[in-house]
mmCIF file of C-alpha atoms (C1' of nucleotides) in Angstrom:
data_model
loop_
_atom_site.group_PDB
_atom_site.id
_atom_site.type_symbol
_atom_site.label_atom_id
_atom_site.label_comp_id
_atom_site.label_asym_id
_atom_site.label_seq_id
_atom_site.Cartn_x
_atom_site.Cartn_y
_atom_site.Cartn_z
ATOM 1 C CA UNK A 11 115.486 114.974 60.588
ATOM 2 C CA UNK A 12 116.338 112.078 62.821
ATOM 3 C CA UNK A 13 118.356 109.145 61.578
ATOM 4 C CA UNK A 14 115.986 106.350 60.539
ATOM 5 C CA UNK A 15 117.754 104.112 63.011
ATOM 6 C CA UNK A 16 117.160 106.245 66.072
ATOM 7 C CA UNK A 17 113.952 107.398 67.763
ATOM 8 C CA UNK A 18 113.299 110.368 70.016
ATOM 9 C CA UNK A 19 111.556 109.692 73.313
ATOM 10 C CA UNK A 20 108.299 111.098 71.927
ATOM 11 C CA UNK A 21 108.429 108.786 68.939
ATOM 12 C CA UNK A 22 109.138 105.807 71.155
ATOM 13 C CA UNK A 23 106.222 106.795 73.372
ATOM 14 C CA UNK A 24 103.925 106.941 70.330
ATOM 15 C CA UNK A 25 105.109 103.503 69.188
ATOM 16 C CA UNK A 26 104.720 101.741 72.523
ATOM 17 C CA UNK A 27 101.730 103.520 74.020
ATOM 18 C CA UNK A 28 103.790 104.414 77.073
ATOM 19 C CA UNK A 29 104.024 107.940 78.390
ATOM 20 C CA UNK A 30 107.215 109.925 77.988
ATOM 21 C CA UNK A 31 107.599 110.113 81.753
ATOM 22 C CA UNK A 32 107.227 106.339 82.082
ATOM 23 C CA UNK A 33 110.018 105.779 79.547
ATOM 24 C CA UNK A 34 112.313 108.143 81.453
ATOM 25 C CA UNK A 35 111.396 106.255 84.597
ATOM 26 C CA UNK A 36 112.244 102.933 82.939
ATOM 27 C CA UNK A 37 115.590 104.322 81.863
ATOM 28 C CA UNK A 38 116.284 105.303 85.479
ATOM 29 C CA UNK A 39 115.447 101.715 86.456
ATOM 30 C CA UNK A 40 117.848 100.336 83.876
ATOM 31 C CA UNK A 41 115.337 98.858 81.430
ATOM 32 C CA UNK A 42 116.582 100.857 78.443
ATOM 33 C CA UNK A 43 119.897 102.601 77.784
ATOM 34 C CA UNK A 44 119.465 105.358 75.212
ATOM 35 C CA UNK A 45 122.414 107.374 73.941
ATOM 36 C CA UNK A 46 122.391 111.170 73.914
ATOM 37 C CA UNK A 47 122.734 113.443 70.914
ATOM 38 C CA UNK A 48 124.904 116.559 70.938
ATOM 39 C CA UNK A 49 122.107 118.569 72.496
ATOM 40 C CA UNK A 50 121.664 116.082 75.362
ATOM 41 C CA UNK A 51 118.429 114.550 74.095
ATOM 42 C CA UNK A 52 117.774 110.806 74.299
ATOM 43 C CA UNK A 53 118.027 108.682 71.153
ATOM 44 C CA UNK A 54 116.710 105.108 71.223
ATOM 45 C CA UNK A 55 117.453 102.223 68.866
ATOM 46 C CA UNK A 56 114.413 100.816 67.072
ATOM 47 C CA UNK A 57 114.870 97.568 68.995
ATOM 48 C CA UNK A 58 113.738 99.386 72.133
ATOM 49 C CA UNK A 59 110.186 99.268 70.771
ATOM 50 C CA UNK A 60 110.294 95.510 71.175
ATOM 51 C CA UNK A 61 112.165 95.774 74.423
ATOM 52 C CA UNK A 62 109.502 97.996 75.941
ATOM 53 C CA UNK A 63 106.732 95.794 74.561
ATOM 54 C CA UNK A 64 108.355 93.006 76.501
ATOM 55 C CA UNK A 65 108.335 95.199 79.615
ATOM 56 C CA UNK A 66 104.633 95.943 79.277
ATOM 57 C CA UNK A 67 103.654 92.314 78.712
ATOM 58 C CA UNK A 68 105.839 91.029 81.527
ATOM 59 C CA UNK A 69 104.348 93.628 83.850
ATOM 60 C CA UNK A 70 100.850 92.479 83.028
ATOM 61 C CA UNK A 71 101.885 89.004 84.035
ATOM 62 C CA UNK A 72 102.721 90.293 87.485
ATOM 63 C CA UNK A 73 106.475 90.837 87.232
ATOM 64 C CA UNK A 74 107.788 93.887 89.025
ATOM 65 C CA UNK A 75 110.068 96.394 87.298
ATOM 66 C CA UNK A 76 112.917 94.961 89.296
ATOM 67 C CA UNK A 77 112.121 91.413 88.170
ATOM 68 C CA UNK A 78 112.008 92.570 84.570
ATOM 69 C CA UNK A 79 115.268 94.416 84.891
ATOM 70 C CA UNK A 80 116.796 91.211 86.233
ATOM 71 C CA UNK A 81 115.498 89.187 83.295
ATOM 72 C CA UNK A 82 116.735 91.703 80.739
ATOM 73 C CA UNK A 83 120.113 91.971 82.397
ATOM 74 C CA UNK A 84 120.657 88.245 82.086
ATOM 75 C CA UNK A 85 120.524 88.525 78.325
ATOM 76 C CA UNK A 86 124.002 88.802 76.777
ATOM 77 C CA UNK A 87 125.110 92.308 75.789
ATOM 78 C CA UNK A 88 121.823 93.929 76.644
ATOM 79 C CA UNK A 89 120.196 92.137 73.722
ATOM 80 C CA UNK A 90 116.492 92.607 73.201
ATOM 81 C CA UNK A 91 114.542 89.436 74.094
ATOM 82 C CA UNK A 92 113.918 87.065 71.210
ATOM 83 C CA UNK A 93 111.640 84.056 70.890
ATOM 84 C CA UNK A 94 113.763 81.702 72.938
ATOM 85 C CA UNK A 95 114.316 84.256 75.725
ATOM 86 C CA UNK A 96 110.603 84.885 75.911
ATOM 87 C CA UNK A 97 110.003 81.166 76.008
ATOM 88 C CA UNK A 98 112.325 80.746 78.991
ATOM 89 C CA UNK A 99 110.953 83.703 80.856
ATOM 90 C CA UNK A 100 107.323 82.844 80.270
ATOM 91 C CA UNK A 101 107.812 79.372 81.683
ATOM 92 C CA UNK A 102 109.203 80.911 84.841
ATOM 93 C CA UNK A 103 106.304 83.337 84.973
ATOM 94 C CA UNK A 104 103.847 80.507 84.588
ATOM 95 C CA UNK A 105 105.243 78.947 87.746
ATOM 96 C CA UNK A 106 104.623 82.112 89.764
ATOM 97 C CA UNK A 107 101.065 82.338 88.451
ATOM 98 C CA UNK A 108 100.557 78.713 89.475
ATOM 99 C CA UNK A 109 101.757 79.581 92.962
ATOM 100 C CA UNK A 110 99.386 82.498 93.266
ATOM 101 C CA UNK A 111 96.438 80.391 92.163
ATOM 102 C CA UNK A 112 97.393 77.653 94.600
ATOM 103 C CA UNK A 113 97.628 80.113 97.499
ATOM 104 C CA UNK A 114 94.232 81.595 96.700
ATOM 105 C CA UNK A 115 92.701 78.157 96.359
ATOM 106 C CA UNK A 116 94.027 77.067 99.751
ATOM 107 C CA UNK A 117 92.658 80.247 101.263
ATOM 108 C CA UNK A 118 89.273 79.640 99.678
ATOM 109 C CA UNK A 119 89.111 76.117 101.003
ATOM 110 C CA UNK A 120 89.860 77.315 104.495
ATOM 111 C CA UNK A 121 87.342 80.070 104.194
ATOM 112 C CA UNK A 122 84.714 77.543 103.163
ATOM 113 C CA UNK A 123 85.477 75.564 106.277
ATOM 114 C CA UNK A 124 85.009 78.724 108.323
ATOM 115 C CA UNK A 125 81.743 79.927 106.881
ATOM 116 C CA UNK A 126 79.159 79.133 109.503
ATOM 117 C CA UNK A 127 81.815 78.758 112.154
ATOM 118 C CA UNK A 128 82.016 82.389 113.214
ATOM 119 C CA UNK A 129 84.614 81.691 115.874
ATOM 120 C CA UNK A 130 86.759 84.684 114.929
ATOM 121 C CA UNK A 131 89.376 83.480 117.334
ATOM 122 C CA UNK A 132 93.016 84.151 116.667
ATOM 123 C CA UNK A 133 93.725 81.042 118.680
ATOM 124 C CA UNK A 134 91.616 78.530 116.839
ATOM 125 C CA UNK A 135 90.691 80.113 113.513
ATOM 126 C CA UNK A 136 91.972 78.034 110.639
ATOM 127 C CA UNK A 137 92.236 81.151 108.508
ATOM 128 C CA UNK A 138 94.654 82.716 110.879
ATOM 129 C CA UNK A 139 98.148 81.351 111.066
ATOM 130 C CA UNK A 140 101.682 82.564 110.872
ATOM 131 C CA UNK A 141 102.467 81.256 107.421
ATOM 132 C CA UNK A 142 99.628 83.132 105.838
ATOM 133 C CA UNK A 143 100.314 86.346 107.707
ATOM 134 C CA UNK A 144 103.697 86.428 106.001
ATOM 135 C CA UNK A 145 102.026 86.027 102.617
ATOM 136 C CA UNK A 146 98.913 88.157 102.728
ATOM 137 C CA UNK A 147 96.911 88.593 99.579
ATOM 138 C CA UNK A 148 96.596 92.361 99.653
ATOM 139 C CA UNK A 149 99.090 95.030 98.602
ATOM 140 C CA UNK A 150 101.497 97.047 100.708
ATOM 141 C CA UNK A 151 104.666 96.513 102.701
ATOM 142 C CA UNK A 152 105.040 93.359 104.765
ATOM 143 C CA UNK A 153 106.348 93.353 108.275
ATOM 144 C CA UNK A 154 106.761 90.474 110.644
ATOM 145 C CA UNK A 155 104.348 90.610 113.542
ATOM 146 C CA UNK A 156 105.512 89.646 117.012
ATOM 147 C CA UNK A 157 104.588 86.388 118.662
ATOM 148 C CA UNK A 158 101.670 86.582 121.068
ATOM 149 C CA UNK A 159 99.743 84.588 123.617
ATOM 150 C CA UNK A 160 96.104 84.825 124.477
ATOM 151 C CA UNK A 161 93.614 83.441 126.924
ATOM 152 C CA UNK A 162 90.174 84.889 126.547
ATOM 153 C CA UNK A 163 89.622 84.873 122.809
ATOM 154 C CA UNK A 164 87.110 82.782 120.974
ATOM 155 C CA UNK B 8 95.313 99.010 138.105
ATOM 156 C CA UNK B 9 93.058 99.123 135.094
ATOM 157 C CA UNK B 10 89.423 98.208 135.301
ATOM 158 C CA UNK B 11 88.988 94.567 134.230
ATOM 159 C CA UNK B 12 86.675 95.802 131.518
ATOM 160 C CA UNK B 13 89.124 98.128 129.830
ATOM 161 C CA UNK B 14 92.483 97.492 128.199
ATOM 162 C CA UNK B 15 95.394 99.831 127.547
ATOM 163 C CA UNK B 16 96.774 99.975 124.024
ATOM 164 C CA UNK B 17 99.776 97.872 125.063
ATOM 165 C CA UNK B 18 97.552 95.176 126.512
ATOM 166 C CA UNK B 19 95.419 95.127 123.386
ATOM 167 C CA UNK B 20 98.568 94.862 121.282
ATOM 168 C CA UNK B 21 99.715 91.879 123.361
ATOM 169 C CA UNK B 22 96.329 90.201 122.963
ATOM 170 C CA UNK B 23 96.016 90.655 119.213
ATOM 171 C CA UNK B 24 99.625 90.395 118.083
ATOM 172 C CA UNK B 25 99.333 93.796 116.445
ATOM 173 C CA UNK B 26 101.826 96.569 117.081
ATOM 174 C CA UNK B 27 100.846 99.578 119.151
ATOM 175 C CA UNK B 28 101.420 101.835 116.175
ATOM 176 C CA UNK B 29 99.161 99.688 113.997
ATOM 177 C CA UNK B 30 96.338 99.954 116.526
ATOM 178 C CA UNK B 31 96.688 103.735 116.618
ATOM 179 C CA UNK B 32 96.637 103.680 112.836
ATOM 180 C CA UNK B 33 93.466 101.580 112.841
ATOM 181 C CA UNK B 34 91.841 104.024 115.214
ATOM 182 C CA UNK B 35 92.685 106.851 112.828
ATOM 183 C CA UNK B 36 91.014 104.817 110.067
ATOM 184 C CA UNK B 37 87.885 104.353 112.171
ATOM 185 C CA UNK B 38 88.195 100.630 112.897
ATOM 186 C CA UNK B 39 88.131 101.054 116.692
ATOM 187 C CA UNK B 40 86.857 103.884 118.883
ATOM 188 C CA UNK B 41 88.585 103.820 122.267
ATOM 189 C CA UNK B 42 87.660 106.221 125.055
ATOM 190 C CA UNK B 43 90.265 108.276 126.904
ATOM 191 C CA UNK B 44 91.035 108.198 130.618
ATOM 192 C CA UNK B 45 91.635 111.364 132.657
ATOM 193 C CA UNK B 46 95.296 111.378 131.611
ATOM 194 C CA UNK B 47 94.406 111.197 127.905
ATOM 195 C CA UNK B 48 95.412 107.572 127.403
ATOM 196 C CA UNK B 49 93.340 105.209 125.262
ATOM 197 C CA UNK B 50 91.122 102.621 126.948
ATOM 198 C CA UNK B 51 89.619 99.819 124.844
ATOM 199 C CA UNK B 52 86.677 97.549 125.634
ATOM 200 C CA UNK B 53 87.524 93.844 125.727
ATOM 201 C CA UNK B 54 85.327 93.348 122.667
ATOM 202 C CA UNK B 55 87.953 95.168 120.625
ATOM 203 C CA UNK B 56 90.133 92.055 120.846
ATOM 204 C CA UNK B 57 87.565 90.259 118.729
ATOM 205 C CA UNK B 58 87.025 93.299 116.574
ATOM 206 C CA UNK B 59 90.702 93.524 115.720
ATOM 207 C CA UNK B 60 90.906 89.772 115.168
ATOM 208 C CA UNK B 61 88.231 90.282 112.582
ATOM 209 C CA UNK B 62 90.300 93.047 111.019
ATOM 210 C CA UNK B 63 93.377 90.843 110.769
ATOM 211 C CA UNK B 64 91.500 87.899 109.278
ATOM 212 C CA UNK B 65 89.592 90.061 106.812
ATOM 213 C CA UNK B 66 92.852 91.672 105.741
ATOM 214 C CA UNK B 67 94.408 88.300 105.068
ATOM 215 C CA UNK B 68 91.494 87.551 102.795
ATOM 216 C CA UNK B 69 92.411 90.555 100.712
ATOM 217 C CA UNK B 70 90.037 93.220 102.056
ATOM 218 C CA UNK B 71 91.507 96.701 102.291
ATOM 219 C CA UNK B 72 91.298 98.725 105.496
ATOM 220 C CA UNK B 73 88.654 100.832 103.811
ATOM 221 C CA UNK B 74 86.602 97.765 102.892
ATOM 222 C CA UNK B 75 86.815 96.517 106.455
ATOM 223 C CA UNK B 76 85.823 99.884 107.845
ATOM 224 C CA UNK B 77 82.799 99.774 105.558
ATOM 225 C CA UNK B 78 81.813 96.321 106.759
ATOM 226 C CA UNK B 79 82.185 97.265 110.413
ATOM 227 C CA UNK B 80 80.279 100.487 109.949
ATOM 228 C CA UNK B 81 77.305 98.628 108.522
ATOM 229 C CA UNK B 82 76.882 96.795 111.794
ATOM 230 C CA UNK B 83 74.306 98.472 114.074
ATOM 231 C CA UNK B 84 75.737 100.633 116.845
ATOM 232 C CA UNK B 85 79.331 99.787 116.078
ATOM 233 C CA UNK B 86 78.726 96.266 117.344
ATOM 234 C CA UNK B 87 81.551 93.785 117.115
ATOM 235 C CA UNK B 88 80.933 91.205 114.381
ATOM 236 C CA UNK B 89 79.213 88.019 115.534
ATOM 237 C CA UNK B 90 78.719 84.681 113.842
ATOM 238 C CA UNK B 91 76.010 85.795 111.453
ATOM 239 C CA UNK B 92 77.874 88.963 110.456
ATOM 240 C CA UNK B 93 80.974 86.942 109.749
ATOM 241 C CA UNK B 94 78.924 84.518 107.741
ATOM 242 C CA UNK B 95 77.554 87.296 105.531
ATOM 243 C CA UNK B 96 80.892 88.956 105.049
ATOM 244 C CA UNK B 97 82.782 85.777 104.324
ATOM 245 C CA UNK B 98 80.358 84.853 101.580
ATOM 246 C CA UNK B 99 81.033 88.199 99.925
ATOM 247 C CA UNK B 100 84.759 87.706 100.346
ATOM 248 C CA UNK B 101 84.548 84.284 98.774
ATOM 249 C CA UNK B 102 83.161 85.873 95.643
ATOM 250 C CA UNK B 103 86.124 88.229 95.340
ATOM 251 C CA UNK B 104 88.556 85.352 95.806
ATOM 252 C CA UNK B 105 86.720 83.466 93.075
ATOM 253 C CA UNK B 106 87.148 86.459 90.787
ATOM 254 C CA UNK B 107 90.868 86.676 91.447
ATOM 255 C CA UNK B 108 91.344 82.991 90.749
ATOM 256 C CA UNK B 109 89.347 83.268 87.545
ATOM 257 C CA UNK B 110 91.421 86.236 86.342
ATOM 258 C CA UNK B 111 94.680 84.435 87.035
ATOM 259 C CA UNK B 112 93.424 81.307 85.324
ATOM 260 C CA UNK B 113 92.463 83.217 82.189
ATOM 261 C CA UNK B 114 95.883 84.844 82.170
ATOM 262 C CA UNK B 115 97.572 81.478 82.531
ATOM 263 C CA UNK B 116 95.635 80.038 79.633
ATOM 264 C CA UNK B 117 96.631 82.892 77.401
ATOM 265 C CA UNK B 118 100.219 82.631 78.510
ATOM 266 C CA UNK B 119 100.192 78.937 77.624
ATOM 267 C CA UNK B 120 98.997 79.851 74.159
ATOM 268 C CA UNK B 121 101.893 82.289 73.883
ATOM 269 C CA UNK B 122 104.716 80.072 75.069
ATOM 270 C CA UNK B 123 106.612 79.147 71.942
ATOM 271 C CA UNK B 124 105.070 82.010 70.028
ATOM 272 C CA UNK B 125 107.586 84.679 70.934
ATOM 273 C CA UNK B 126 105.894 87.315 68.833
ATOM 274 C CA UNK B 127 106.169 90.011 71.512
ATOM 275 C CA UNK B 128 104.076 92.272 69.391
ATOM 276 C CA UNK B 129 101.806 94.798 70.980
ATOM 277 C CA UNK B 130 99.688 94.503 67.866
ATOM 278 C CA UNK B 131 99.066 90.791 67.795
ATOM 279 C CA UNK B 132 100.003 89.426 71.227
ATOM 280 C CA UNK B 133 97.054 87.721 72.870
ATOM 281 C CA UNK B 134 98.440 88.641 76.275
ATOM 282 C CA UNK B 135 98.294 92.277 75.498
ATOM 283 C CA UNK B 136 94.924 93.964 75.363
ATOM 284 C CA UNK B 137 93.155 96.906 76.845
ATOM 285 C CA UNK B 138 90.955 95.002 79.267
ATOM 286 C CA UNK B 139 93.873 93.400 80.978
ATOM 287 C CA UNK B 140 95.923 96.551 81.127
ATOM 288 C CA UNK B 141 93.188 98.055 83.267
ATOM 289 C CA UNK B 142 93.307 95.056 85.593
ATOM 290 C CA UNK B 143 96.955 94.194 85.946
ATOM 291 C CA UNK B 144 97.927 91.551 88.421
ATOM 292 C CA UNK B 145 100.702 93.435 90.193
ATOM 293 C CA UNK B 146 100.522 96.023 92.951
ATOM 294 C CA UNK B 147 100.714 99.793 92.723
ATOM 295 C CA UNK B 148 98.658 102.660 91.351
ATOM 296 C CA UNK B 149 96.743 102.182 88.134
ATOM 297 C CA UNK B 150 96.727 104.707 85.360
ATOM 298 C CA UNK B 151 95.034 104.543 82.023
ATOM 299 C CA UNK B 152 97.476 104.404 79.145
ATOM 300 C CA UNK B 153 96.761 106.300 75.935
ATOM 301 C CA UNK B 154 95.676 104.624 72.732
ATOM 302 C CA UNK B 155 98.431 103.997 70.206
ATOM 303 C CA UNK B 156 99.071 102.840 66.683
ATOM 304 C CA UNK B 157 102.012 100.898 65.358
ATOM 305 C CA UNK B 158 103.428 99.646 62.126
ATOM 306 C CA UNK B 159 106.762 97.970 62.525
ATOM 307 C CA UNK B 160 106.229 95.765 65.554
ATOM 308 C CA UNK B 161 106.206 92.015 65.532
ATOM 309 C "C1'" DG C 6 116.056 134.448 63.072
ATOM 310 C "C1'" DC C 7 112.365 133.609 65.665
ATOM 311 C "C1'" DT C 8 108.516 131.161 67.414
ATOM 312 C "C1'" DT C 9 106.578 126.791 68.659
ATOM 313 C "C1'" DG C 10 106.801 122.395 70.261
ATOM 314 C "C1'" DA C 11 109.499 118.780 72.010
ATOM 315 C "C1'" DC C 12 112.848 117.921 75.210
ATOM 316 C "C1'" DC C 13 115.860 118.394 79.603
ATOM 317 C "C1'" DT C 14 116.471 117.889 85.043
ATOM 318 C "C1'" DC C 15 114.926 117.833 89.538
ATOM 319 C "C1'" DA C 16 111.734 117.729 93.238
ATOM 320 C "C1'" DA C 17 107.360 116.874 95.115
ATOM 321 C "C1'" DC C 18 103.041 114.236 95.014
ATOM 322 C "C1'" DT C 19 100.044 109.906 94.676
ATOM 323 C "C1'" DT C 20 97.945 105.130 97.357
ATOM 324 C "C1'" DA C 21 98.232 101.594 101.017
ATOM 325 C "C1'" DG C 22 99.563 100.181 105.282
ATOM 326 C "C1'" DG C 23 101.880 101.029 108.307
ATOM 327 C "C1'" DT C 24 107.016 102.175 111.043
ATOM 328 C "C1'" DT C 25 110.283 105.165 113.341
ATOM 329 C "C1'" DG C 26 111.739 108.876 116.012
ATOM 330 C "C1'" DA C 27 111.505 113.285 118.686
ATOM 331 C "C1'" DG C 28 109.967 115.473 122.547
ATOM 332 C "C1'" DG C 29 107.053 115.328 126.329
ATOM 333 C "C1'" DA C 30 103.345 113.557 129.797
ATOM 334 C "C1'" DA C 31 101.194 109.829 132.575
ATOM 335 C "C1'" DT C 32 101.316 105.607 135.051
ATOM 336 C "C1'" DT C 33 103.346 101.870 137.566
ATOM 337 C "C1'" DA C 34 106.710 99.561 140.492
ATOM 338 C "C1'" DC C 35 109.587 99.597 144.280
ATOM 339 C "C1'" DG D 5 109.168 109.816 146.066
ATOM 340 C "C1'" DT D 6 111.503 108.602 142.323
ATOM 341 C "C1'" DA D 7 112.908 105.694 138.488
ATOM 342 C "C1'" DA D 8 111.392 102.943 134.808
ATOM 343 C "C1'" DT D 9 107.772 101.967 131.687
ATOM 344 C "C1'" DT D 10 104.188 103.071 128.980
ATOM 345 C "C1'" DC D 11 101.767 106.296 126.783
ATOM 346 C "C1'" DC D 12 100.793 110.722 124.045
ATOM 347 C "C1'" DT D 13 101.082 113.615 119.408
ATOM 348 C "C1'" DC D 14 103.045 114.865 115.280
ATOM 349 C "C1'" DA D 15 105.982 114.581 111.423
ATOM 350 C "C1'" DA D 16 108.883 112.137 108.438
ATOM 351 C "C1'" DC D 17 109.946 107.830 106.165
ATOM 352 C "C1'" DC D 18 109.251 103.231 103.520
ATOM 353 C "C1'" DT D 19 107.836 100.573 98.773
ATOM 354 C "C1'" DA D 20 105.890 100.577 93.810
ATOM 355 C "C1'" DA D 21 105.225 102.688 89.683
ATOM 356 C "C1'" DG D 22 104.873 106.251 87.965
ATOM 357 C "C1'" DT D 23 102.680 111.616 87.339
ATOM 358 C "C1'" DT D 24 102.912 116.559 87.599
ATOM 359 C "C1'" DG D 25 104.978 120.904 87.550
ATOM 360 C "C1'" DA D 26 108.702 124.459 87.573
ATOM 361 C "C1'" DG D 27 112.214 126.468 85.219
ATOM 362 C "C1'" DG D 28 115.155 126.112 81.404
ATOM 363 C "C1'" DT D 29 117.109 124.223 76.701
ATOM 364 C "C1'" DC D 30 116.982 122.208 71.942
ATOM 365 C "C1'" DA D 31 115.297 121.504 67.334
ATOM 366 C "C1'" DA D 32 112.436 122.412 63.388
ATOM 367 C "C1'" DG D 33 109.483 125.088 60.341
ATOM 368 C "C1'" DC D 34 108.907 129.210 57.774
#
DNA sequence: GCTTGACCTCAACTTAGGTTGAGGAATTAC
DNA sequence: GTAATTCCTCAACCTAAGTTGAGGTCAAGC
């Protein structure tokens, strides 16, 4: 029988809804730090239920694993986030959501200006400019694209 | 000297600002269909400048390569998109941007309700529900997470 | 004491959108 | 005619957030 204070990885998975492999992955990324029993198996404190709940919620808000690890690491002594910590973090998250909405709104406005235009010119199209190329809306790696000149577009 | 009607891949890259490797990649994905000269090198019609401009702009609006390929394929005879085509497509794109903005706005409203709450409970947190887990805001593969029950959270 | 289930590590695979490099062939410039 | 570019293919690599499987160990029930 396990100590009432410690959970096996399977028990933690059942409590959080995460898969066992995801929890191992999160450990590798530094989000939890279980101890090992004599047989080498992971044992988690009960507070990791809350810690992983925080991870799941923060992820839904658009934070990457790395962002979350950074937030958790700033807490003293690897403490699990409490009400005030969550308050601080969620205000920061709100700002990034605001930014995303603002970027999409700007893009929509420009698109509206372009509907009916049909120019499709890299030279004159208002949708196409260097700033936005660096901050595309889709997923995937971002690379800087070389400068270019053109003459017969549009 | 190349025919004035055909461009080498390097020339097309210079005209569009894309890298040579990206253009080869786009060919593999079916976005352009160059012919080959006697030496086996790619030769592109001038209209592919506009075609690839369309690709770049559509990508910035959040369309995936596959989406773009689908749009281009719907055009008769592999024609390069003209004003009316662009008009049709951009209206569809506007709808997807609207959806993204709406999703982010809903998330922001719920987050506002949660700031100061600090519950961090998977059971009661308004930020945490099945619908949103299926439509997370971040990048990366999506997997369905198993149902779970809990007792000592919150 | 033995079987079953939970656990361990490590490596390979997934999607998207490409990049980078090796090794070789074609084209262009002088 | 030769040197310098440009081009060719093919395979391996990159990120993110995990999953899947192989091969082996640990713990618990009876």
